[in-house]
């Protein structure tokens, strides 16, 4: 798999990683055997970057990754986790050195490591991105060797731009997909200039960009695509990239028509992200081994031609831009 440098971390990571939210919680039931098979299929397909968080299943995702890494032979794998959502996500004052140390210590235990490869502030209140004390706390954790590098996970472009002016911020994780194109305008060029890695999350708009859903698709009650459509539990932008479901289904049908022969629509959507200048790694999630293998194979698609890129932009401009572009 093609390798890219992940910003200031210096890590060499395959361009397609694995998002491990699905094996933690909030996507319907995924048993442990299926979760381990999913990680194994990704790694066997060339994936060497796994993204998780301390709140995915209250640590379940981290613990499953630890189990996999301990039971399977593998090459070097970078594991990125996140911290901050164990606090009230709307109270910036919770992001203290004591809390950050406690959260990262818990992740170190869950993952079975002395030093975390990369810790990302997990979509905290907007004010946190401007707080000197938070960056000083993260610097302390680096000095203590609890954390090797740190970055931020954001909801908005403006939050990311605020964070990357800090020289210690190594990465930004942001929603980027054919339905969320705003980061292309300012964020990706600014991050590239600052040598900040871009981790593209929600790349398939919670599955909409797989082209497999229709107006009658039903999701399990414990799947965020059922319980968070209006932002009842967390930022609505995390579910279907904030796009109205019916509109997203219609737009996804248009994108599906552009799928190259022999590829899937999901692979087309992932290839579109990889073709954007400044992207380090895309982190599609998977609930089973077949999905993990198919996602990794998106890297093998040829870069999309100008006609396809233009068509995807036109679909975005017509169906999606008025709904989401100015929100995040």
PDB file of C-alpha atoms in Angstrom:
ATOM      1  CA  UNK A   1       0.000   0.000   0.000  1.00  0.00           C
ATOM      2  CA  UNK A   2       1.164   3.538  -0.745  1.00  0.00           C
ATOM      3  CA  UNK A   3       2.737   5.149   2.329  1.00  0.00           C
ATOM      4  CA  UNK A   4       2.517   8.809   3.316  1.00  0.00           C
ATOM      5  CA  UNK A   5       4.115  10.742   6.156  1.00  0.00           C
ATOM      6  CA  UNK A   6       1.639  11.580   8.912  1.00  0.00           C
ATOM      7  CA  UNK A   7       2.469  15.219   9.490  1.00  0.00           C
ATOM      8  CA  UNK A   8       4.912  16.086  12.253  1.00  0.00           C
ATOM      9  CA  UNK A   9       4.742  12.589  13.736  1.00  0.00           C
ATOM     10  CA  UNK A  10       7.041  11.304  11.013  1.00  0.00           C
ATOM     11  CA  UNK A  11       5.127   8.020  10.994  1.00  0.00           C
ATOM     12  CA  UNK A  12       4.868   6.329   7.614  1.00  0.00           C
ATOM     13  CA  UNK A  13       1.272   5.168   7.269  1.00  0.00           C
ATOM     14  CA  UNK A  14      -0.656   3.415   4.558  1.00  0.00           C
ATOM     15  CA  UNK A  15      -3.068   5.756   2.842  1.00  0.00           C
ATOM     16  CA  UNK A  16      -6.056   3.643   3.909  1.00  0.00           C
ATOM     17  CA  UNK A  17      -6.301   3.025   7.639  1.00  0.00           C
ATOM     18  CA  UNK A  18      -8.974   1.494   9.835  1.00  0.00           C
ATOM     19  CA  UNK A  19     -11.452   3.472  11.890  1.00  0.00           C
ATOM     20  CA  UNK A  20     -12.256   1.394  14.968  1.00  0.00           C
ATOM     21  CA  UNK A  21     -15.430   3.128  16.166  1.00  0.00           C
ATOM     22  CA  UNK A  22     -17.554   0.384  14.597  1.00  0.00           C
ATOM     23  CA  UNK A  23     -15.940  -2.369  16.665  1.00  0.00           C
ATOM     24  CA  UNK A  24     -16.465  -0.382  19.857  1.00  0.00           C
ATOM     25  CA  UNK A  25     -20.089   0.731  19.861  1.00  0.00           C
ATOM     26  CA  UNK A  26     -22.853   2.751  18.212  1.00  0.00           C
ATOM     27  CA  UNK A  27     -23.003   0.821  14.914  1.00  0.00           C
ATOM     28  CA  UNK A  28     -25.123  -2.136  15.958  1.00  0.00           C
ATOM     29  CA  UNK A  29     -23.763  -5.317  17.499  1.00  0.00           C
ATOM     30  CA  UNK A  30     -20.257  -6.479  16.513  1.00  0.00           C
ATOM     31  CA  UNK A  31     -19.056  -9.502  18.466  1.00  0.00           C
ATOM     32  CA  UNK A  32     -15.438  -9.913  19.533  1.00  0.00           C
ATOM     33  CA  UNK A  33     -14.566 -12.572  16.966  1.00  0.00           C
ATOM     34  CA  UNK A  34     -15.897 -10.431  14.117  1.00  0.00           C
ATOM     35  CA  UNK A  35     -14.065  -7.405  15.505  1.00  0.00           C
ATOM     36  CA  UNK A  36     -10.749  -9.264  15.647  1.00  0.00           C
ATOM     37  CA  UNK A  37     -11.312 -10.701  12.168  1.00  0.00           C
ATOM     38  CA  UNK A  38     -11.997  -7.178  10.897  1.00  0.00           C
ATOM     39  CA  UNK A  39      -8.729  -5.823  12.296  1.00  0.00           C
ATOM     40  CA  UNK A  40      -6.859  -8.844  10.948  1.00  0.00           C
ATOM     41  CA  UNK A  41      -8.307  -8.467   7.461  1.00  0.00           C
ATOM     42  CA  UNK A  42      -7.334  -4.793   7.410  1.00  0.00           C
ATOM     43  CA  UNK A  43      -3.777  -5.471   8.556  1.00  0.00           C
ATOM     44  CA  UNK A  44      -3.403  -8.363   6.109  1.00  0.00           C
ATOM     45  CA  UNK A  45      -4.486  -5.944   3.365  1.00  0.00           C
ATOM     46  CA  UNK A  46      -1.680  -3.503   4.150  1.00  0.00           C
ATOM     47  CA  UNK A  47      -3.308  -1.271   6.766  1.00  0.00           C
ATOM     48  CA  UNK A  48      -0.821  -0.068   9.402  1.00  0.00           C
ATOM     49  CA  UNK A  49      -2.796   2.813  10.955  1.00  0.00           C
ATOM     50  CA  UNK A  50      -5.718   2.227  13.317  1.00  0.00           C
ATOM     51  CA  UNK A  51      -7.773   5.044  14.815  1.00  0.00           C
ATOM     52  CA  UNK A  52      -9.755   4.540  18.008  1.00  0.00           C
ATOM     53  CA  UNK A  53     -10.911   6.486  21.086  1.00  0.00           C
ATOM     54  CA  UNK A  54     -11.282   5.917  24.798  1.00  0.00           C
ATOM     55  CA  UNK A  55     -15.064   6.297  24.569  1.00  0.00           C
ATOM     56  CA  UNK A  56     -15.687   3.800  21.752  1.00  0.00           C
ATOM     57  CA  UNK A  57     -17.586   1.238  23.759  1.00  0.00           C
ATOM     58  CA  UNK A  58     -16.137   2.761  26.951  1.00  0.00           C
ATOM     59  CA  UNK A  59     -12.707   1.397  26.016  1.00  0.00           C
ATOM     60  CA  UNK A  60     -13.882  -1.772  24.243  1.00  0.00           C
ATOM     61  CA  UNK A  61     -12.345  -0.705  20.933  1.00  0.00           C
ATOM     62  CA  UNK A  62      -8.973   0.004  22.553  1.00  0.00           C
ATOM     63  CA  UNK A  63      -9.010  -3.308  24.420  1.00  0.00           C
ATOM     64  CA  UNK A  64      -9.833  -5.269  21.260  1.00  0.00           C
ATOM     65  CA  UNK A  65      -6.927  -3.613  19.473  1.00  0.00           C
ATOM     66  CA  UNK A  66      -4.653  -4.571  22.366  1.00  0.00           C
ATOM     67  CA  UNK A  67      -5.862  -8.163  22.140  1.00  0.00           C
ATOM     68  CA  UNK A  68      -5.261  -8.293  18.400  1.00  0.00           C
ATOM     69  CA  UNK A  69      -1.778  -6.824  18.646  1.00  0.00           C
ATOM     70  CA  UNK A  70      -0.900  -9.276  21.406  1.00  0.00           C
ATOM     71  CA  UNK A  71      -2.246 -12.362  19.657  1.00  0.00           C
ATOM     72  CA  UNK A  72      -1.285 -11.834  16.035  1.00  0.00           C
ATOM     73  CA  UNK A  73       2.060 -11.407  14.304  1.00  0.00           C
ATOM     74  CA  UNK A  74       2.219  -8.115  12.430  1.00  0.00           C
ATOM     75  CA  UNK A  75       4.560  -5.419  11.238  1.00  0.00           C
ATOM     76  CA  UNK A  76       4.757  -1.905  12.694  1.00  0.00           C
ATOM     77  CA  UNK A  77       1.283  -0.493  13.391  1.00  0.00           C
ATOM     78  CA  UNK A  78       0.505   3.048  14.505  1.00  0.00           C
ATOM     79  CA  UNK A  79      -2.478   3.305  16.846  1.00  0.00           C
ATOM     80  CA  UNK A  80      -4.061   6.722  17.301  1.00  0.00           C
ATOM     81  CA  UNK A  81      -6.542   7.251  20.104  1.00  0.00           C
ATOM     82  CA  UNK A  82      -8.484  10.233  21.425  1.00  0.00           C
ATOM     83  CA  UNK A  83      -9.162  11.873  24.756  1.00  0.00           C
ATOM     84  CA  UNK A  84     -11.644  14.327  26.171  1.00  0.00           C
ATOM     85  CA  UNK A  85     -15.109  12.940  25.629  1.00  0.00           C
ATOM     86  CA  UNK A  86     -15.143  11.267  29.018  1.00  0.00           C
ATOM     87  CA  UNK A  87     -15.734  14.772  30.337  1.00  0.00           C
ATOM     88  CA  UNK A  88     -18.861  16.771  29.696  1.00  0.00           C
ATOM     89  CA  UNK A  89     -18.071  17.667  26.056  1.00  0.00           C
ATOM     90  CA  UNK A  90     -19.474  21.155  26.477  1.00  0.00           C
ATOM     91  CA  UNK A  91     -17.366  22.203  29.488  1.00  0.00           C
ATOM     92  CA  UNK A  92     -13.948  23.457  28.426  1.00  0.00           C
ATOM     93  CA  UNK A  93     -12.812  23.711  32.051  1.00  0.00           C
ATOM     94  CA  UNK A  94     -12.745  19.894  32.241  1.00  0.00           C
ATOM     95  CA  UNK A  95      -9.665  19.788  29.990  1.00  0.00           C
ATOM     96  CA  UNK A  96      -7.139  20.013  32.812  1.00  0.00           C
ATOM     97  CA  UNK A  97      -3.758  18.334  33.159  1.00  0.00           C
ATOM     98  CA  UNK A  98      -5.166  15.997  35.817  1.00  0.00           C
ATOM     99  CA  UNK A  99      -8.071  14.901  33.642  1.00  0.00           C
ATOM    100  CA  UNK A 100      -5.974  14.579  30.501  1.00  0.00           C
ATOM    101  CA  UNK A 101      -3.432  12.496  32.394  1.00  0.00           C
ATOM    102  CA  UNK A 102      -6.161  10.258  33.803  1.00  0.00           C
ATOM    103  CA  UNK A 103      -7.774   9.773  30.392  1.00  0.00           C
ATOM    104  CA  UNK A 104      -4.504   8.979  28.649  1.00  0.00           C
ATOM    105  CA  UNK A 105      -3.411   6.679  31.482  1.00  0.00           C
ATOM    106  CA  UNK A 106      -6.630   4.730  30.982  1.00  0.00           C
ATOM    107  CA  UNK A 107      -5.933   4.459  27.244  1.00  0.00           C
ATOM    108  CA  UNK A 108      -2.380   3.301  27.913  1.00  0.00           C
ATOM    109  CA  UNK A 109      -3.790   0.545  30.113  1.00  0.00           C
ATOM    110  CA  UNK A 110      -6.469  -0.390  27.590  1.00  0.00           C
ATOM    111  CA  UNK A 111      -3.919  -0.586  24.763  1.00  0.00           C
ATOM    112  CA  UNK A 112      -1.186  -2.158  26.871  1.00  0.00           C
ATOM    113  CA  UNK A 113       1.501   0.397  26.043  1.00  0.00           C
ATOM    114  CA  UNK A 114       3.737   2.743  27.998  1.00  0.00           C
ATOM    115  CA  UNK A 115       3.583   5.489  25.362  1.00  0.00           C
ATOM    116  CA  UNK A 116       0.608   6.254  23.137  1.00  0.00           C
ATOM    117  CA  UNK A 117       1.612   6.792  19.487  1.00  0.00           C
ATOM    118  CA  UNK A 118      -0.815   9.664  18.917  1.00  0.00           C
ATOM    119  CA  UNK A 119      -3.500  11.235  21.117  1.00  0.00           C
ATOM    120  CA  UNK A 120      -6.106  13.538  19.590  1.00  0.00           C
ATOM    121  CA  UNK A 121      -8.287  15.945  21.530  1.00  0.00           C
ATOM    122  CA  UNK A 122     -11.689  14.447  20.765  1.00  0.00           C
ATOM    123  CA  UNK A 123     -13.899  17.198  19.336  1.00  0.00           C
ATOM    124  CA  UNK A 124     -13.873  19.279  22.523  1.00  0.00           C
ATOM    125  CA  UNK A 125     -15.770  22.544  23.018  1.00  0.00           C
ATOM    126  CA  UNK A 126     -14.575  25.153  20.548  1.00  0.00           C
ATOM    127  CA  UNK A 127     -12.960  27.221  23.304  1.00  0.00           C
ATOM    128  CA  UNK A 128     -10.506  24.387  24.058  1.00  0.00           C
ATOM    129  CA  UNK A 129      -8.665  24.912  20.756  1.00  0.00           C
ATOM    130  CA  UNK A 130      -7.587  28.356  21.965  1.00  0.00           C
ATOM    131  CA  UNK A 131      -6.584  27.433  25.532  1.00  0.00           C
ATOM    132  CA  UNK A 132      -2.851  27.654  26.239  1.00  0.00           C
ATOM    133  CA  UNK A 133      -3.294  25.446  29.293  1.00  0.00           C
ATOM    134  CA  UNK A 134      -4.533  22.526  27.197  1.00  0.00           C
ATOM    135  CA  UNK A 135      -1.514  22.565  24.894  1.00  0.00           C
ATOM    136  CA  UNK A 136       0.782  22.962  27.907  1.00  0.00           C
ATOM    137  CA  UNK A 137      -0.871  19.910  29.461  1.00  0.00           C
ATOM    138  CA  UNK A 138      -0.363  17.866  26.314  1.00  0.00           C
ATOM    139  CA  UNK A 139       3.260  19.031  26.130  1.00  0.00           C
ATOM    140  CA  UNK A 140       3.701  17.781  29.698  1.00  0.00           C
ATOM    141  CA  UNK A 141       2.359  14.343  28.742  1.00  0.00           C
ATOM    142  CA  UNK A 142       4.818  14.244  25.855  1.00  0.00           C
ATOM    143  CA  UNK A 143       7.666  15.180  28.207  1.00  0.00           C
ATOM    144  CA  UNK A 144       6.543  12.411  30.576  1.00  0.00           C
ATOM    145  CA  UNK A 145       6.603   9.974  27.632  1.00  0.00           C
ATOM    146  CA  UNK A 146       2.976   9.015  28.177  1.00  0.00           C
ATOM    147  CA  UNK A 147       2.269  10.384  24.701  1.00  0.00           C
ATOM    148  CA  UNK A 148       4.579  10.472  21.693  1.00  0.00           C
ATOM    149  CA  UNK A 149       2.613  12.997  19.602  1.00  0.00           C
ATOM    150  CA  UNK A 150      -0.691  14.800  19.789  1.00  0.00           C
ATOM    151  CA  UNK A 151      -3.215  16.334  17.458  1.00  0.00           C
ATOM    152  CA  UNK A 152      -6.844  17.382  17.345  1.00  0.00           C
ATOM    153  CA  UNK A 153     -10.093  15.965  16.057  1.00  0.00           C
ATOM    154  CA  UNK A 154     -12.457  18.720  14.987  1.00  0.00           C
ATOM    155  CA  UNK A 155     -16.001  19.375  13.893  1.00  0.00           C
ATOM    156  CA  UNK A 156     -15.298  22.606  12.004  1.00  0.00           C
ATOM    157  CA  UNK A 157     -12.685  23.976   9.660  1.00  0.00           C
ATOM    158  CA  UNK A 158     -12.265  27.042  11.870  1.00  0.00           C
ATOM    159  CA  UNK A 159     -11.432  24.851  14.870  1.00  0.00           C
ATOM    160  CA  UNK A 160      -8.747  23.109  12.827  1.00  0.00           C
ATOM    161  CA  UNK A 161      -7.258  26.370  11.610  1.00  0.00           C
ATOM    162  CA  UNK A 162      -7.096  27.610  15.211  1.00  0.00           C
ATOM    163  CA  UNK A 163      -5.256  24.477  16.323  1.00  0.00           C
ATOM    164  CA  UNK A 164      -2.661  24.205  13.574  1.00  0.00           C
ATOM    165  CA  UNK A 165      -1.047  27.513  14.431  1.00  0.00           C
ATOM    166  CA  UNK A 166       0.309  25.668  17.502  1.00  0.00           C
ATOM    167  CA  UNK A 167       3.660  24.251  16.502  1.00  0.00           C
ATOM    168  CA  UNK A 168       3.235  21.093  18.573  1.00  0.00           C
ATOM    169  CA  UNK A 169       0.003  19.988  16.873  1.00  0.00           C
ATOM    170  CA  UNK A 170       1.000  17.136  14.579  1.00  0.00           C
ATOM    171  CA  UNK A 171      -2.323  16.104  13.033  1.00  0.00           C
ATOM    172  CA  UNK A 172      -5.902  17.141  12.402  1.00  0.00           C
ATOM    173  CA  UNK A 173      -8.727  14.651  12.072  1.00  0.00           C
ATOM    174  CA  UNK A 174     -11.649  16.078  10.134  1.00  0.00           C
ATOM    175  CA  UNK A 175     -14.755  14.889   8.334  1.00  0.00           C
ATOM    176  CA  UNK A 176     -13.865  14.873   4.655  1.00  0.00           C
ATOM    177  CA  UNK A 177     -15.807  13.130   1.923  1.00  0.00           C
ATOM    178  CA  UNK A 178     -17.679  13.823  -1.296  1.00  0.00           C
ATOM    179  CA  UNK A 179     -20.508  15.230   0.851  1.00  0.00           C
ATOM    180  CA  UNK A 180     -18.215  17.385   3.033  1.00  0.00           C
ATOM    181  CA  UNK A 181     -15.879  19.306   0.735  1.00  0.00           C
ATOM    182  CA  UNK A 182     -15.329  22.519   2.686  1.00  0.00           C
ATOM    183  CA  UNK A 183     -11.912  21.398   4.086  1.00  0.00           C
ATOM    184  CA  UNK A 184     -10.523  21.509   0.551  1.00  0.00           C
ATOM    185  CA  UNK A 185     -10.771  25.302   0.414  1.00  0.00           C
ATOM    186  CA  UNK A 186      -8.604  26.470   3.316  1.00  0.00           C
ATOM    187  CA  UNK A 187      -7.778  23.648   5.684  1.00  0.00           C
ATOM    188  CA  UNK A 188      -5.897  21.231   3.451  1.00  0.00           C
ATOM    189  CA  UNK A 189      -3.615  23.921   1.974  1.00  0.00           C
ATOM    190  CA  UNK A 190      -2.943  25.425   5.433  1.00  0.00           C
ATOM    191  CA  UNK A 191      -2.231  22.021   6.982  1.00  0.00           C
ATOM    192  CA  UNK A 192       0.164  21.132   4.196  1.00  0.00           C
ATOM    193  CA  UNK A 193       1.995  24.426   4.684  1.00  0.00           C
ATOM    194  CA  UNK A 194       2.249  23.750   8.442  1.00  0.00           C
ATOM    195  CA  UNK A 195       3.315  20.096   7.974  1.00  0.00           C
ATOM    196  CA  UNK A 196       0.204  18.913   9.806  1.00  0.00           C
ATOM    197  CA  UNK A 197      -1.139  15.490   8.870  1.00  0.00           C
ATOM    198  CA  UNK A 198      -4.753  15.192   7.737  1.00  0.00           C
ATOM    199  CA  UNK A 199      -6.732  12.162   8.918  1.00  0.00           C
ATOM    200  CA  UNK A 200      -9.989  11.977   6.942  1.00  0.00           C
ATOM    201  CA  UNK A 201     -12.850  10.518   8.960  1.00  0.00           C
ATOM    202  CA  UNK A 202     -16.482   9.635   8.118  1.00  0.00           C
ATOM    203  CA  UNK A 203     -15.236   9.045   4.562  1.00  0.00           C
ATOM    204  CA  UNK A 204     -18.366   7.202   3.449  1.00  0.00           C
ATOM    205  CA  UNK A 205     -20.835   9.550   5.181  1.00  0.00           C
ATOM    206  CA  UNK A 206     -21.857   6.772   7.594  1.00  0.00           C
ATOM    207  CA  UNK A 207     -22.336   4.397   4.689  1.00  0.00           C
ATOM    208  CA  UNK A 208     -24.379   6.650   2.412  1.00  0.00           C
ATOM    209  CA  UNK A 209     -21.490   6.788  -0.058  1.00  0.00           C
ATOM    210  CA  UNK A 210     -21.435   3.014  -0.329  1.00  0.00           C
ATOM    211  CA  UNK A 211     -24.482   3.429  -2.567  1.00  0.00           C
ATOM    212  CA  UNK A 212     -26.162   0.504  -0.784  1.00  0.00           C
ATOM    213  CA  UNK A 213     -28.859   2.355   1.151  1.00  0.00           C
ATOM    214  CA  UNK A 214     -32.287   3.435  -0.006  1.00  0.00           C
ATOM    215  CA  UNK A 215     -35.244   5.265   1.488  1.00  0.00           C
ATOM    216  CA  UNK A 216     -36.421   2.078   3.221  1.00  0.00           C
ATOM    217  CA  UNK A 217     -33.152   1.026   4.867  1.00  0.00           C
ATOM    218  CA  UNK A 218     -33.540   0.384   8.594  1.00  0.00           C
ATOM    219  CA  UNK A 219     -30.756   0.595  11.183  1.00  0.00           C
ATOM    220  CA  UNK A 220     -30.594  -1.050  14.603  1.00  0.00           C
ATOM    221  CA  UNK A 221     -31.825   0.897  17.608  1.00  0.00           C
ATOM    222  CA  UNK A 222     -28.272   0.989  19.036  1.00  0.00           C
ATOM    223  CA  UNK A 223     -26.843   2.324  15.759  1.00  0.00           C
ATOM    224  CA  UNK A 224     -26.163   6.077  15.730  1.00  0.00           C
ATOM    225  CA  UNK A 225     -27.718   6.203  12.267  1.00  0.00           C
ATOM    226  CA  UNK A 226     -31.002   5.630  14.087  1.00  0.00           C
ATOM    227  CA  UNK A 227     -30.555   7.541  17.331  1.00  0.00           C
ATOM    228  CA  UNK A 228     -28.467  10.555  16.263  1.00  0.00           C
ATOM    229  CA  UNK A 229     -30.059  11.727  13.018  1.00  0.00           C
ATOM    230  CA  UNK A 230     -30.910  15.073  14.590  1.00  0.00           C
ATOM    231  CA  UNK A 231     -27.888  15.324  16.878  1.00  0.00           C
ATOM    232  CA  UNK A 232     -29.606  13.886  19.935  1.00  0.00           C
ATOM    233  CA  UNK A 233     -26.397  12.307  21.299  1.00  0.00           C
ATOM    234  CA  UNK A 234     -23.484  14.126  19.635  1.00  0.00           C
ATOM    235  CA  UNK A 235     -22.795  16.478  16.745  1.00  0.00           C
ATOM    236  CA  UNK A 236     -25.184  15.644  13.930  1.00  0.00           C
ATOM    237  CA  UNK A 237     -22.327  16.057  11.461  1.00  0.00           C
ATOM    238  CA  UNK A 238     -20.962  12.693  12.619  1.00  0.00           C
ATOM    239  CA  UNK A 239     -24.080  10.914  11.287  1.00  0.00           C
ATOM    240  CA  UNK A 240     -24.453  10.844   7.487  1.00  0.00           C
ATOM    241  CA  UNK A 241     -21.976  13.767   7.487  1.00  0.00           C
ATOM    242  CA  UNK A 242     -24.857  15.990   8.601  1.00  0.00           C
ATOM    243  CA  UNK A 243     -26.752  15.490   5.349  1.00  0.00           C
ATOM    244  CA  UNK A 244     -30.491  14.900   5.403  1.00  0.00           C
ATOM    245  CA  UNK A 245     -30.836  11.140   4.866  1.00  0.00           C
ATOM    246  CA  UNK A 246     -33.272  11.243   1.929  1.00  0.00           C
ATOM    247  CA  UNK A 247     -31.192  13.881   0.164  1.00  0.00           C
ATOM    248  CA  UNK A 248     -28.052  11.854   0.801  1.00  0.00           C
ATOM    249  CA  UNK A 249     -29.593   8.733  -0.716  1.00  0.00           C
ATOM    250  CA  UNK A 250     -30.517  10.634  -3.879  1.00  0.00           C
ATOM    251  CA  UNK A 251     -27.085  12.219  -4.211  1.00  0.00           C
ATOM    252  CA  UNK A 252     -25.353   8.895  -3.545  1.00  0.00           C
ATOM    253  CA  UNK A 253     -27.283   7.356  -6.430  1.00  0.00           C
ATOM    254  CA  UNK A 254     -25.825  10.006  -8.715  1.00  0.00           C
ATOM    255  CA  UNK A 255     -22.308   9.343  -7.456  1.00  0.00           C
ATOM    256  CA  UNK A 256     -22.825   5.585  -7.863  1.00  0.00           C
ATOM    257  CA  UNK A 257     -23.250   6.119 -11.602  1.00  0.00           C
ATOM    258  CA  UNK A 258     -19.611   7.268 -11.732  1.00  0.00           C
ATOM    259  CA  UNK A 259     -18.218   4.038 -10.231  1.00  0.00           C
ATOM    260  CA  UNK A 260     -15.427   2.562 -12.403  1.00  0.00           C
ATOM    261  CA  UNK A 261     -15.941  -0.918 -13.760  1.00  0.00           C
ATOM    262  CA  UNK A 262     -14.721  -3.547 -11.312  1.00  0.00           C
ATOM    263  CA  UNK A 263     -14.857  -1.177  -8.327  1.00  0.00           C
ATOM    264  CA  UNK A 264     -17.463  -0.430  -5.677  1.00  0.00           C
ATOM    265  CA  UNK A 265     -19.038   2.945  -5.023  1.00  0.00           C
ATOM    266  CA  UNK A 266     -17.395   2.954  -1.588  1.00  0.00           C
ATOM    267  CA  UNK A 267     -14.001   2.486  -3.225  1.00  0.00           C
ATOM    268  CA  UNK A 268     -14.752   5.377  -5.576  1.00  0.00           C
ATOM    269  CA  UNK A 269     -15.615   7.570  -2.580  1.00  0.00           C
ATOM    270  CA  UNK A 270     -12.399   6.596  -0.783  1.00  0.00           C
ATOM    271  CA  UNK A 271     -10.287   7.159  -3.917  1.00  0.00           C
ATOM    272  CA  UNK A 272     -11.780  10.644  -4.217  1.00  0.00           C
ATOM    273  CA  UNK A 273     -10.433  11.460  -0.752  1.00  0.00           C
ATOM    274  CA  UNK A 274      -7.002  10.011  -1.495  1.00  0.00           C
ATOM    275  CA  UNK A 275      -6.792  12.208  -4.590  1.00  0.00           C
ATOM    276  CA  UNK A 276      -7.093  15.405  -2.513  1.00  0.00           C
ATOM    277  CA  UNK A 277      -3.735  17.105  -2.019  1.00  0.00           C
ATOM    278  CA  UNK A 278      -2.708  17.147   1.628  1.00  0.00           C
ATOM    279  CA  UNK A 279      -4.580  14.049   2.840  1.00  0.00           C
ATOM    280  CA  UNK A 280      -2.347  11.708   4.851  1.00  0.00           C
ATOM    281  CA  UNK A 281      -4.703   8.811   5.553  1.00  0.00           C
ATOM    282  CA  UNK A 282      -8.398   7.993   5.281  1.00  0.00           C
ATOM    283  CA  UNK A 283      -9.966   5.893   8.050  1.00  0.00           C
ATOM    284  CA  UNK A 284     -13.083   4.039   6.896  1.00  0.00           C
ATOM    285  CA  UNK A 285     -14.673   1.886   9.530  1.00  0.00           C
ATOM    286  CA  UNK A 286     -15.682  -1.723   9.015  1.00  0.00           C
ATOM    287  CA  UNK A 287     -17.923  -4.175  10.829  1.00  0.00           C
ATOM    288  CA  UNK A 288     -16.596  -7.319   9.178  1.00  0.00           C
ATOM    289  CA  UNK A 289     -13.533  -8.654   7.362  1.00  0.00           C
ATOM    290  CA  UNK A 290     -15.002  -8.290   3.862  1.00  0.00           C
ATOM    291  CA  UNK A 291     -15.649  -4.596   4.389  1.00  0.00           C
ATOM    292  CA  UNK A 292     -12.113  -4.094   5.696  1.00  0.00           C
ATOM    293  CA  UNK A 293     -10.561  -5.823   2.684  1.00  0.00           C
ATOM    294  CA  UNK A 294     -12.748  -3.908   0.232  1.00  0.00           C
ATOM    295  CA  UNK A 295     -11.905  -0.568   1.835  1.00  0.00           C
ATOM    296  CA  UNK A 296      -8.164  -1.263   1.723  1.00  0.00           C
ATOM    297  CA  UNK A 297      -8.438  -2.167  -1.952  1.00  0.00           C
ATOM    298  CA  UNK A 298      -9.615   1.373  -2.775  1.00  0.00           C
ATOM    299  CA  UNK A 299      -5.947   2.366  -2.788  1.00  0.00           C
ATOM    300  CA  UNK A 300      -5.461   0.201  -5.872  1.00  0.00           C
ATOM    301  CA  UNK A 301      -7.858   2.264  -7.975  1.00  0.00           C
ATOM    302  CA  UNK A 302      -6.262   4.656 -10.420  1.00  0.00           C
ATOM    303  CA  UNK A 303      -6.576   8.342  -9.537  1.00  0.00           C
ATOM    304  CA  UNK A 304      -9.901   9.695 -10.697  1.00  0.00           C
ATOM    305  CA  UNK A 305      -9.975  11.571 -13.971  1.00  0.00           C
ATOM    306  CA  UNK A 306     -10.984  15.213 -14.347  1.00  0.00           C
ATOM    307  CA  UNK A 307     -14.450  14.348 -15.676  1.00  0.00           C
ATOM    308  CA  UNK A 308     -15.243  12.238 -12.620  1.00  0.00           C
ATOM    309  CA  UNK A 309     -13.886  14.845 -10.228  1.00  0.00           C
ATOM    310  CA  UNK A 310     -15.951  17.526 -11.955  1.00  0.00           C
ATOM    311  CA  UNK A 311     -19.085  15.400 -11.791  1.00  0.00           C
ATOM    312  CA  UNK A 312     -18.664  14.751  -8.054  1.00  0.00           C
ATOM    313  CA  UNK A 313     -18.207  18.469  -7.465  1.00  0.00           C
ATOM    314  CA  UNK A 314     -21.366  19.230  -9.447  1.00  0.00           C
ATOM    315  CA  UNK A 315     -23.379  16.699  -7.432  1.00  0.00           C
ATOM    316  CA  UNK A 316     -22.092  18.302  -4.254  1.00  0.00           C
ATOM    317  CA  UNK A 317     -22.905  21.802  -5.450  1.00  0.00           C
ATOM    318  CA  UNK A 318     -26.431  20.868  -6.515  1.00  0.00           C
ATOM    319  CA  UNK A 319     -27.579  18.565  -3.713  1.00  0.00           C
ATOM    320  CA  UNK A 320     -25.309  18.948  -0.691  1.00  0.00           C
ATOM    321  CA  UNK A 321     -23.607  22.344  -0.514  1.00  0.00           C
ATOM    322  CA  UNK A 322     -26.716  24.292   0.574  1.00  0.00           C
ATOM    323  CA  UNK A 323     -27.253  21.852   3.465  1.00  0.00           C
ATOM    324  CA  UNK A 324     -23.794  21.540   5.003  1.00  0.00           C
ATOM    325  CA  UNK A 325     -21.132  23.785   3.541  1.00  0.00           C
ATOM    326  CA  UNK A 326     -21.538  26.714   5.897  1.00  0.00           C
ATOM    327  CA  UNK A 327     -22.277  24.623   9.006  1.00  0.00           C
ATOM    328  CA  UNK A 328     -18.909  22.994   9.597  1.00  0.00           C
TER     329      UNK A 328
END
